[in-house]
Amino acid sequence: MWFASPDEVRGRLASVDYLADDGIATSVFLAGALGKPLLAEGPAGVGKTQLAKAVAQATGARLIRLQCYEGLDEARALYEWNYKKQLLRIQADGDAWEDIFSEEFLLERPLLRAIRSDEPTVLLIDETDKADVEVEGLLLEILSDFQVTIPELGTITAIRRPYVVLTSNATRELSEALKRRCLYLHLGYPSPERERDIVLAQVPELPGLLAERLARTVATLRGLELKKSPSIAETVDWARTLLALGRTDLDEGVMAATLGVVLKHDSDQSRAAKELGLPRP
Amino acid sequence: MSEPLLDRHVAFVGALREAGLPVSLAEGLDAARALTVIDLAERETLREAYAATLVKRPQHRPGFDALFDLWFPPVISDGPPEPAPGHAERPVLPNETAELRDRLADLLMGDPDDPAFRAFARSMVGRFGRVPAAGNRQSWFSYPVLRALSPQTLIARLLDAMLAERGGVPETLARTQISRNIRKFEEAVVADVRRRIAEESGIEKIARTSVPLPIDRVDFLRLTRDELARLRREVHPLARRLATRLTARRKLGRRGRLDVRRTVRASLSTGGVPLTPHLRPRRPHRPELVILCDASGSVAAFSHFTLLLTFALREQFTKVRAFAFVDTVDEITAHFRPGVDVLDAVTRMTEEADIVRFGRTDYGHVFTRFAERYADAIGPRTSLLILGDARSNYQAPALDALRRLAGEARHAHWLNPEPRPQWDSGDSLASAYAGIVPMYECRNVAQLATFVEDLAQVY
Ligand SMILES: Nc1ncnc2c1ncn2[C@@H]1O[C@H](COP(=O)(O)OP(=O)(O)OP(=O)(O)O)[C@@H](O)[C@H]1O
Ligand SMILES: [Mg+2]
């Protein structure tokens, strides 16, 4: 049993400084209660990765992370035989053909590690959309029965199913089949009220009023038609920057001088400066 | 699960499917299982449990929420009892509205997630939303509520209350906050109107008519300004998704024919055994794109969005040139230089480009003019893309000019934002032009995305 109720999720995530709304609390609870993987999708920097880490931290579980990228394959995701070690063994002992396909020569990768883990485990499959489409087939297989067949060793079944979180930036649509298998959580930009609370959870030294001002400014920026809207991570960075500069207020001069922390494109900066009526630095 | 709940569950899942959400059998069962482990009295938990199990695309969420509100309405226990239908309306007292507006002003400065906010919206629908309808019937509407309270006219007063002085960034921030809260109030009113109609005339009836379409299915020709702004914010994410897909496909097709010389040469190091086949890299063919777009009022939203999208995708093409017209034509490529702000580009294009003579769209003149001035833009590697509704105010079509242009190009396509059944009605020359350049219906972003993906792939 991972969590007893959505309320318990909220409480325990808050204790590790992660603020859950109704959607987060309910889906995190259900993923544990129904034993289904949770797919968290949304733009960059809205707390998808952090959510998995927070679940692990709040429950004292071990975190195993599979970082996806273009070209990720079974050998990197699941397991691989250690060829070099096998070759050395064969050279030393020409009759060792039987032994070299044994535990000793197996390189365990994150998926296998999570399946074989005998302690409570959170498996984070991060940035699933970056992996090639074929990897989804592999994930689908693993996530449906949590077992792996290694021809030389036999079938390995999970002793206890890991709590699985997949994240995606939606740079491409994940397959229908994978989505059907998962519970779905869309993480978007929070309301200014919630973002203020998130900023204060991450940067408790920040004065409350300044956090409020930051959150409102960022909400306004997100309303503009920008190439890249500021993320929560960037709001938090902005808060840290102001603190480091010893600023307790966000007046127009400071805003103009530090806008680069949240807006990375030149054209976005000029649009924002224009719409907010800021002096151009 | 109790029987009434089970019935409701089945009906709700059916309504979601009818509204276009692809809910599979397995997902329906997941939702049912979820209901057995949550506290059903917690309405928001119930909503999120359904969302987590059944809604796997953010575009479907608004429609889902509207339906959820109908099938699982909040238990309401606030406000004085309302007059029964058929009762004479209580007259509105002169300063009653003023008091209600004061109360609304207070709420608009606060947090819209405060339960008092929704409760107020509901009681206002009860107070102002009932309107006698045809026959002896009554119905509920949101506009009399919004007209009576007129939240938009509270803005100036709210700004004065929130700010020590007007102007600058503080005013901009306050305006964002106020307009968001007004929008939330309007949404709460609309939701409560729907709930009341459902209560009186049955859920199914209203469910079919009032659930919002996902934004990528809304007709370009019917976009409201708000929706257009929302769509423009989608340009870059959409471009990124399309680009990733295109790059992935090109890569799949990248391995070319066997390069015999390199394979043999490499085999020398393995004693003549050709272990590693070497393949000739296939030259990626990226089309050159020339866009010719109708910028007249009727189709402007469609043209703007399509231009923004193609320029956001410019890396997918060797070269992109764009031309706009109403009744004459001008090049607008320079307005879309990389790094240029997109909104500026669209405004400047309409203000600065020389595209209007008399102001009534004239495709025939435009094709003739284009052939004279810009014939060099089109060559054997060009894909020509024409955007417009082919409505030419009964002017001569200049079919020959278009035929020559299309003949010079490698491919030519025409995207028409009108629904196909309306083609050829009135002053539309759709079929005449479609006989020369293949014409596709392109009513919404979903259709456009499919087309662009195919276009950038033509080898
Ligand atoms: N609900 C939240 N509570 C507390 N902090 C949060 C919350 N959401 C986001 N954050 C903050 O945002 C930061 C960025 O989150 P994270 O790195 O998880 O983003 P991401 O969605 O995984 O982004 P990317 O797609 O770029 O990987 C976190 O380190 C944390 O500081
Ligand atoms: Mg991440």
Tab-separated table of C-alpha atoms in Angstrom, chain B residues 32-374:
chain	number	residue	atom	x	y	z
B	32	ALA	CA	-14.853	1.711	-12.336
B	33	ARG	CA	-12.051	0.187	-10.268
B	34	ALA	CA	-10.916	3.644	-9.232
B	35	LEU	CA	-14.403	4.374	-7.911
B	36	THR	CA	-14.061	1.474	-5.496
B	37	VAL	CA	-10.987	2.895	-3.776
B	38	ILE	CA	-11.862	6.570	-3.432
B	39	ASP	CA	-14.247	8.470	-1.211
B	40	LEU	CA	-17.203	9.105	-3.515
B	41	ALA	CA	-18.431	11.984	-1.391
B	42	GLU	CA	-15.364	14.005	-2.410
B	43	ARG	CA	-16.536	15.447	-5.696
B	44	GLU	CA	-13.171	16.797	-6.862
B	45	THR	CA	-11.497	13.474	-6.120
B	46	LEU	CA	-14.187	11.748	-8.155
B	47	ARG	CA	-13.618	14.188	-11.031
B	48	GLU	CA	-9.858	13.673	-10.986
B	49	ALA	CA	-10.217	9.907	-10.709
B	50	TYR	CA	-12.296	9.894	-13.878
B	51	ALA	CA	-9.885	12.289	-15.577
B	52	ALA	CA	-6.826	10.201	-14.694
B	53	THR	CA	-8.361	7.028	-16.056
B	54	LEU	CA	-10.265	8.354	-19.093
B	55	VAL	CA	-8.808	11.630	-20.380
B	56	LYS	CA	-5.420	11.114	-22.002
B	57	ARG	CA	-5.154	14.317	-24.018
B	58	PRO	CA	-5.318	17.816	-22.588
B	59	GLN	CA	-7.514	19.020	-25.509
B	60	HIS	CA	-10.250	16.751	-24.248
B	61	ARG	CA	-10.258	18.125	-20.728
B	62	PRO	CA	-12.659	21.083	-21.161
B	63	GLY	CA	-15.314	18.864	-22.758
B	64	PHE	CA	-14.771	16.277	-20.059
B	65	ASP	CA	-15.256	18.857	-17.305
B	66	ALA	CA	-18.468	20.144	-18.832
B	67	LEU	CA	-19.883	16.629	-19.001
B	68	PHE	CA	-18.697	15.729	-15.525
B	69	ASP	CA	-20.510	18.774	-14.138
B	70	LEU	CA	-23.702	17.554	-15.771
B	71	TRP	CA	-23.493	13.944	-14.662
B	72	PHE	CA	-22.198	14.651	-11.183
B	73	PRO	CA	-23.629	18.052	-10.286
B	74	PRO	CA	-22.523	19.617	-7.020
B	75	VAL	CA	-24.848	19.184	-4.089
B	76	ILE	CA	-26.075	22.692	-3.557
B	77	SER	CA	-27.222	24.129	-0.327
B	78	ASP	CA	-26.848	27.848	-0.549
B	79	GLY	CA	-28.926	30.923	-1.168
B	80	PRO	CA	-32.579	31.491	-0.443
B	81	PRO	CA	-35.072	29.232	-2.222
B	82	GLU	CA	-35.783	30.416	-5.736
B	83	PRO	CA	-39.268	31.081	-7.042
B	84	ALA	CA	-40.812	28.030	-8.632
B	85	PRO	CA	-41.025	28.028	-12.417
B	86	GLY	CA	-44.049	29.877	-13.635
B	87	HIS	CA	-44.005	32.280	-10.696
B	88	ALA	CA	-44.027	35.934	-11.440
B	89	GLU	CA	-40.464	37.230	-11.431
B	90	ARG	CA	-39.526	39.211	-8.401
B	91	PRO	CA	-38.893	42.740	-9.650
B	92	VAL	CA	-35.336	43.958	-9.359
B	93	LEU	CA	-35.098	46.715	-6.811
B	94	PRO	CA	-33.204	49.846	-7.844
B	95	ASN	CA	-30.242	49.519	-5.512
B	96	GLU	CA	-30.316	45.750	-5.398
B	97	THR	CA	-28.156	45.491	-8.513
B	98	ALA	CA	-25.732	48.028	-7.106
B	99	GLU	CA	-25.323	45.936	-3.965
B	100	LEU	CA	-24.811	42.766	-5.946
B	101	ARG	CA	-22.199	44.490	-8.068
B	102	ASP	CA	-20.377	45.568	-4.897
B	103	ARG	CA	-20.335	41.973	-3.736
B	104	LEU	CA	-19.093	40.809	-7.154
B	105	ALA	CA	-16.338	43.442	-7.098
B	106	ASP	CA	-15.116	42.090	-3.739
B	107	LEU	CA	-15.089	38.550	-5.044
B	108	LEU	CA	-13.237	39.528	-8.226
B	109	MET	CA	-10.370	40.865	-6.137
B	110	GLY	CA	-10.064	37.572	-4.259
B	111	ASP	CA	-9.279	33.969	-5.093
B	112	PRO	CA	-11.720	32.495	-7.635
B	113	ASP	CA	-11.212	29.041	-6.111
B	114	ASP	CA	-12.908	30.269	-2.950
B	115	PRO	CA	-16.229	28.356	-2.667
B	116	ALA	CA	-18.042	31.661	-2.072
B	117	PHE	CA	-17.127	32.669	-5.621
B	118	ARG	CA	-19.024	29.814	-7.255
B	119	ALA	CA	-21.852	30.023	-4.782
B	120	PHE	CA	-22.354	33.656	-5.730
B	121	ALA	CA	-22.337	32.820	-9.442
B	122	ARG	CA	-24.996	30.184	-8.825
B	123	SER	CA	-27.252	32.470	-6.843
B	124	MET	CA	-26.945	35.108	-9.562
B	125	VAL	CA	-28.087	32.620	-12.178
B	126	GLY	CA	-31.064	31.886	-9.925
B	127	ARG	CA	-31.762	35.585	-9.647
B	128	PHE	CA	-31.353	36.747	-13.248
B	129	GLY	CA	-30.926	33.734	-15.498
B	130	ARG	CA	-34.490	32.579	-16.035
B	131	VAL	CA	-36.062	33.739	-19.264
B	132	PRO	CA	-39.473	32.840	-20.651
B	133	ALA	CA	-38.983	30.756	-23.762
B	134	ALA	CA	-41.265	29.766	-26.625
B	135	GLY	CA	-44.704	28.499	-25.650
B	136	ASN	CA	-45.360	28.390	-21.973
B	137	ARG	CA	-41.818	27.291	-21.182
B	138	GLN	CA	-38.959	28.845	-19.332
B	139	SER	CA	-35.321	28.406	-19.822
B	140	TRP	CA	-32.013	29.464	-18.408
B	141	PHE	CA	-29.486	31.736	-20.078
B	142	SER	CA	-26.215	33.311	-19.072
B	143	TYR	CA	-26.475	36.607	-20.927
B	144	PRO	CA	-29.140	38.229	-18.704
B	145	VAL	CA	-26.964	37.426	-15.689
B	146	LEU	CA	-23.896	38.982	-17.231
B	147	ARG	CA	-25.887	41.926	-18.539
B	148	ALA	CA	-27.409	42.650	-15.131
B	149	LEU	CA	-24.085	42.498	-13.298
B	150	SER	CA	-21.914	43.678	-16.167
B	151	PRO	CA	-18.572	42.597	-14.689
B	152	GLN	CA	-16.592	44.232	-17.528
B	153	THR	CA	-17.737	47.657	-16.373
B	154	LEU	CA	-16.270	46.992	-12.916
B	155	ILE	CA	-12.704	46.980	-14.209
B	156	ALA	CA	-11.928	50.670	-13.724
B	157	ARG	CA	-13.324	50.603	-10.229
B	158	LEU	CA	-11.372	47.470	-9.325
B	159	LEU	CA	-8.141	48.968	-10.616
B	160	ASP	CA	-8.676	52.042	-8.454
B	161	ALA	CA	-9.321	49.861	-5.443
B	162	MET	CA	-6.284	47.664	-6.015
B	163	LEU	CA	-3.673	50.261	-6.974
B	164	ALA	CA	-2.335	53.322	-5.214
B	165	GLU	CA	-1.741	54.865	-8.625
B	166	ARG	CA	-2.502	53.810	-12.157
B	167	GLY	CA	0.000	52.866	-14.824
B	168	GLY	CA	3.099	50.785	-15.330
B	169	VAL	CA	3.638	47.163	-14.505
B	170	PRO	CA	1.360	47.077	-11.434
B	171	GLU	CA	-1.612	48.048	-13.584
B	172	THR	CA	-0.774	45.418	-16.200
B	173	LEU	CA	-0.573	42.740	-13.511
B	174	ALA	CA	-3.805	43.858	-11.884
B	175	ARG	CA	-5.553	43.798	-15.265
B	176	THR	CA	-4.406	40.235	-15.913
B	177	GLN	CA	-5.733	39.175	-12.543
B	178	ILE	CA	-9.067	40.936	-12.980
B	179	SER	CA	-9.710	39.608	-16.451
B	180	ARG	CA	-8.855	36.096	-15.389
B	181	ASN	CA	-11.291	36.339	-12.493
B	182	ILE	CA	-14.018	37.797	-14.697
B	183	ARG	CA	-13.514	34.914	-17.100
B	184	LYS	CA	-13.805	32.470	-14.187
B	185	PHE	CA	-17.005	34.155	-13.109
B	186	GLU	CA	-18.452	33.892	-16.603
B	187	GLU	CA	-17.484	30.242	-16.757
B	188	ALA	CA	-19.133	29.593	-13.398
B	189	VAL	CA	-22.311	31.251	-14.655
B	190	VAL	CA	-22.312	29.213	-17.859
B	191	ALA	CA	-21.724	25.984	-15.913
B	192	ASP	CA	-24.613	26.701	-13.583
B	193	VAL	CA	-26.921	27.557	-16.475
B	194	ARG	CA	-26.086	24.180	-18.003
B	195	ARG	CA	-26.720	22.418	-14.722
B	196	ARG	CA	-30.166	23.996	-14.402
B	197	ILE	CA	-31.158	23.192	-17.961
B	198	ALA	CA	-30.039	19.611	-17.416
B	199	GLU	CA	-32.071	19.433	-14.232
B	200	GLU	CA	-35.204	20.610	-15.967
B	201	SER	CA	-34.972	19.040	-19.406
B	202	GLY	CA	-32.623	16.095	-18.970
B	203	ILE	CA	-28.877	15.699	-19.266
B	204	GLU	CA	-28.681	14.082	-22.675
B	205	LYS	CA	-30.352	16.973	-24.389
B	206	ILE	CA	-27.895	19.581	-23.220
B	207	ALA	CA	-24.840	17.359	-23.284
B	208	ARG	CA	-25.050	17.058	-27.031
B	209	THR	CA	-25.230	20.770	-27.683
B	210	SER	CA	-23.091	22.499	-25.123
B	211	VAL	CA	-19.843	20.651	-24.836
B	212	PRO	CA	-16.946	22.701	-26.229
B	213	LEU	CA	-14.994	21.262	-29.144
B	214	PRO	CA	-11.280	20.705	-28.646
B	215	ILE	CA	-9.518	23.797	-29.988
B	216	ASP	CA	-7.849	21.954	-32.856
B	217	ARG	CA	-11.284	21.015	-34.214
B	218	VAL	CA	-12.804	24.491	-34.171
B	219	ASP	CA	-13.358	25.906	-37.666
B	220	PHE	CA	-10.842	28.591	-38.598
B	221	LEU	CA	-13.703	30.620	-40.015
B	222	ARG	CA	-15.489	30.678	-36.671
B	223	LEU	CA	-12.633	31.371	-34.307
B	224	THR	CA	-13.277	34.052	-31.731
B	225	ARG	CA	-10.426	36.451	-31.004
B	226	ASP	CA	-9.679	34.633	-27.762
B	227	GLU	CA	-9.543	31.307	-29.502
B	228	LEU	CA	-7.235	32.702	-32.164
B	229	ALA	CA	-4.874	33.983	-29.480
B	230	ARG	CA	-4.967	30.580	-27.805
B	231	LEU	CA	-4.217	28.928	-31.120
B	232	ARG	CA	-1.296	31.221	-31.790
B	233	ARG	CA	0.208	30.119	-28.513
B	234	GLU	CA	-0.053	26.588	-29.887
B	235	VAL	CA	1.963	27.358	-33.023
B	236	HIS	CA	5.372	26.630	-31.554
B	237	PRO	CA	4.467	23.487	-29.629
B	238	LEU	CA	2.668	22.200	-32.720
B	239	ALA	CA	5.636	23.055	-34.939
B	240	ARG	CA	7.935	21.255	-32.541
B	241	ARG	CA	5.746	18.154	-32.542
B	242	LEU	CA	5.508	18.124	-36.315
B	243	ALA	CA	9.236	18.681	-36.715
B	244	THR	CA	10.093	15.805	-34.396
B	245	ARG	CA	7.813	13.501	-36.285
B	246	LEU	CA	9.204	14.577	-39.627
B	247	THR	CA	12.802	14.192	-38.543
B	248	ALA	CA	12.049	10.758	-37.153
B	249	ARG	CA	10.485	9.634	-40.432
B	250	ARG	CA	13.277	11.033	-42.552
B	251	LYS	CA	15.701	9.113	-40.423
B	252	LEU	CA	13.817	5.889	-40.939
B	253	GLY	CA	14.052	6.390	-44.679
B	254	ARG	CA	17.627	7.582	-44.535
B	255	ARG	CA	19.469	4.354	-45.286
B	256	GLY	CA	20.114	4.374	-48.973
B	257	ARG	CA	21.413	1.850	-51.490
B	258	LEU	CA	24.495	-0.298	-50.940
B	259	ASP	CA	27.754	1.498	-51.642
B	260	VAL	CA	29.723	-1.357	-53.238
B	261	ARG	CA	33.114	0.344	-53.425
B	262	ARG	CA	33.170	1.373	-49.804
B	263	THR	CA	31.919	-2.013	-48.671
B	264	VAL	CA	34.628	-3.864	-50.587
B	265	ARG	CA	37.337	-1.493	-49.444
B	266	ALA	CA	36.275	-1.961	-45.836
B	267	SER	CA	36.245	-5.733	-46.277
B	268	LEU	CA	40.022	-5.706	-46.869
B	269	SER	CA	40.584	-5.282	-43.168
B	270	THR	CA	38.501	-8.388	-42.452
B	271	GLY	CA	40.279	-10.621	-44.913
B	272	GLY	CA	37.906	-9.877	-47.757
B	273	VAL	CA	34.782	-10.808	-45.839
B	274	PRO	CA	32.314	-7.921	-46.259
B	275	LEU	CA	31.300	-7.699	-42.612
B	276	THR	CA	29.971	-4.196	-42.630
B	277	PRO	CA	27.853	-3.130	-45.539
B	278	HIS	CA	28.270	0.549	-46.321
B	279	LEU	CA	25.216	2.354	-47.565
B	280	ARG	CA	25.153	5.475	-49.677
B	281	PRO	CA	23.680	8.259	-47.617
B	282	ARG	CA	20.387	9.236	-49.150
B	283	ARG	CA	20.261	12.905	-49.899
B	284	PRO	CA	17.432	14.319	-47.851
B	285	HIS	CA	15.146	16.162	-50.176
B	286	ARG	CA	13.545	19.127	-48.528
B	287	PRO	CA	11.062	20.964	-50.678
B	288	GLU	CA	11.240	24.649	-51.486
B	289	LEU	CA	8.011	26.253	-50.467
B	290	VAL	CA	6.172	29.209	-51.986
B	291	ILE	CA	3.033	30.250	-50.137
B	292	LEU	CA	0.476	32.472	-51.737
B	293	CYS	CA	-2.103	33.500	-49.192
B	294	ASP	CA	-5.404	35.312	-49.154
B	295	ALA	CA	-5.121	37.971	-46.437
B	296	SER	CA	-8.632	39.371	-46.769
B	297	GLY	CA	-10.782	39.627	-43.684
B	298	SER	CA	-12.898	36.559	-44.297
B	299	VAL	CA	-10.015	34.098	-44.183
B	300	ALA	CA	-7.357	36.144	-42.367
B	301	ALA	CA	-7.336	33.985	-39.251
B	302	PHE	CA	-6.705	30.889	-41.305
B	303	SER	CA	-3.962	32.521	-43.389
B	304	HIS	CA	-2.190	33.990	-40.378
B	305	PHE	CA	-2.146	30.746	-38.509
B	306	THR	CA	-0.928	28.790	-41.505
B	307	LEU	CA	1.823	31.324	-42.210
B	308	LEU	CA	2.998	31.242	-38.614
B	309	LEU	CA	3.073	27.492	-38.647
B	310	THR	CA	5.011	27.195	-41.887
B	311	PHE	CA	7.561	29.744	-40.754
B	312	ALA	CA	7.914	27.995	-37.412
B	313	LEU	CA	8.694	24.905	-39.494
B	314	ARG	CA	11.092	26.631	-41.842
B	315	GLU	CA	13.961	24.219	-41.099
B	316	GLN	CA	11.867	21.525	-42.703
B	317	PHE	CA	12.152	23.269	-46.057
B	318	THR	CA	15.134	24.428	-48.098
B	319	LYS	CA	13.578	27.795	-48.493
B	320	VAL	CA	10.269	29.459	-47.748
B	321	ARG	CA	8.900	32.496	-49.571
B	322	ALA	CA	5.517	33.951	-48.788
B	323	PHE	CA	3.223	36.285	-50.703
B	324	ALA	CA	-0.011	37.834	-49.550
B	325	PHE	CA	-2.895	39.244	-51.527
B	326	VAL	CA	-6.316	40.765	-51.429
B	327	ASP	CA	-6.732	42.098	-54.928
B	328	THR	CA	-3.047	42.488	-55.671
B	329	VAL	CA	-0.020	40.668	-54.402
B	330	ASP	CA	3.181	41.488	-52.512
B	331	GLU	CA	6.031	39.500	-51.008
B	332	ILE	CA	5.982	39.244	-47.210
B	333	THR	CA	8.857	36.840	-46.570
B	334	ALA	CA	10.983	39.521	-44.882
B	335	HIS	CA	8.383	40.047	-42.174
B	336	PHE	CA	8.965	36.513	-40.964
B	337	ARG	CA	12.747	36.591	-40.510
B	338	PRO	CA	13.956	34.258	-37.756
B	339	GLY	CA	13.797	35.946	-34.378
B	340	VAL	CA	11.058	38.343	-35.426
B	341	ASP	CA	8.148	38.556	-33.059
B	342	VAL	CA	5.242	36.669	-34.651
B	343	LEU	CA	2.487	39.066	-33.711
B	344	ASP	CA	4.482	41.968	-35.079
B	345	ALA	CA	5.019	40.030	-38.273
B	346	VAL	CA	1.317	39.540	-38.803
B	347	THR	CA	0.422	43.155	-38.011
B	348	ARG	CA	3.238	44.581	-40.125
B	349	MET	CA	2.366	42.326	-42.984
B	350	THR	CA	-1.203	43.627	-43.058
B	351	GLU	CA	-0.153	47.243	-42.609
B	352	GLU	CA	2.918	47.497	-44.794
B	353	ALA	CA	2.468	45.033	-47.603
B	354	ASP	CA	0.983	46.362	-50.815
B	355	ILE	CA	-1.880	43.939	-51.245
B	356	VAL	CA	-4.995	46.049	-51.599
B	357	ARG	CA	-6.170	48.123	-54.582
B	358	PHE	CA	-9.935	48.334	-54.207
B	359	GLY	CA	-10.283	46.022	-51.249
B	360	ARG	CA	-12.333	43.176	-52.716
B	361	THR	CA	-10.618	39.851	-53.195
B	362	ASP	CA	-9.773	39.185	-56.854
B	363	TYR	CA	-7.997	35.881	-57.400
B	364	GLY	CA	-7.809	36.307	-61.174
B	365	HIS	CA	-5.968	39.612	-60.992
B	366	VAL	CA	-3.702	38.229	-58.308
B	367	PHE	CA	-2.619	35.207	-60.364
B	368	THR	CA	-1.959	37.390	-63.396
B	369	ARG	CA	0.007	39.905	-61.364
B	370	PHE	CA	1.975	37.173	-59.587
B	371	ALA	CA	2.933	35.591	-62.901
B	372	GLU	CA	4.220	38.975	-64.146
B	373	ARG	CA	6.147	40.045	-61.083
B	374	TYR	CA	7.307	36.885	-59.349
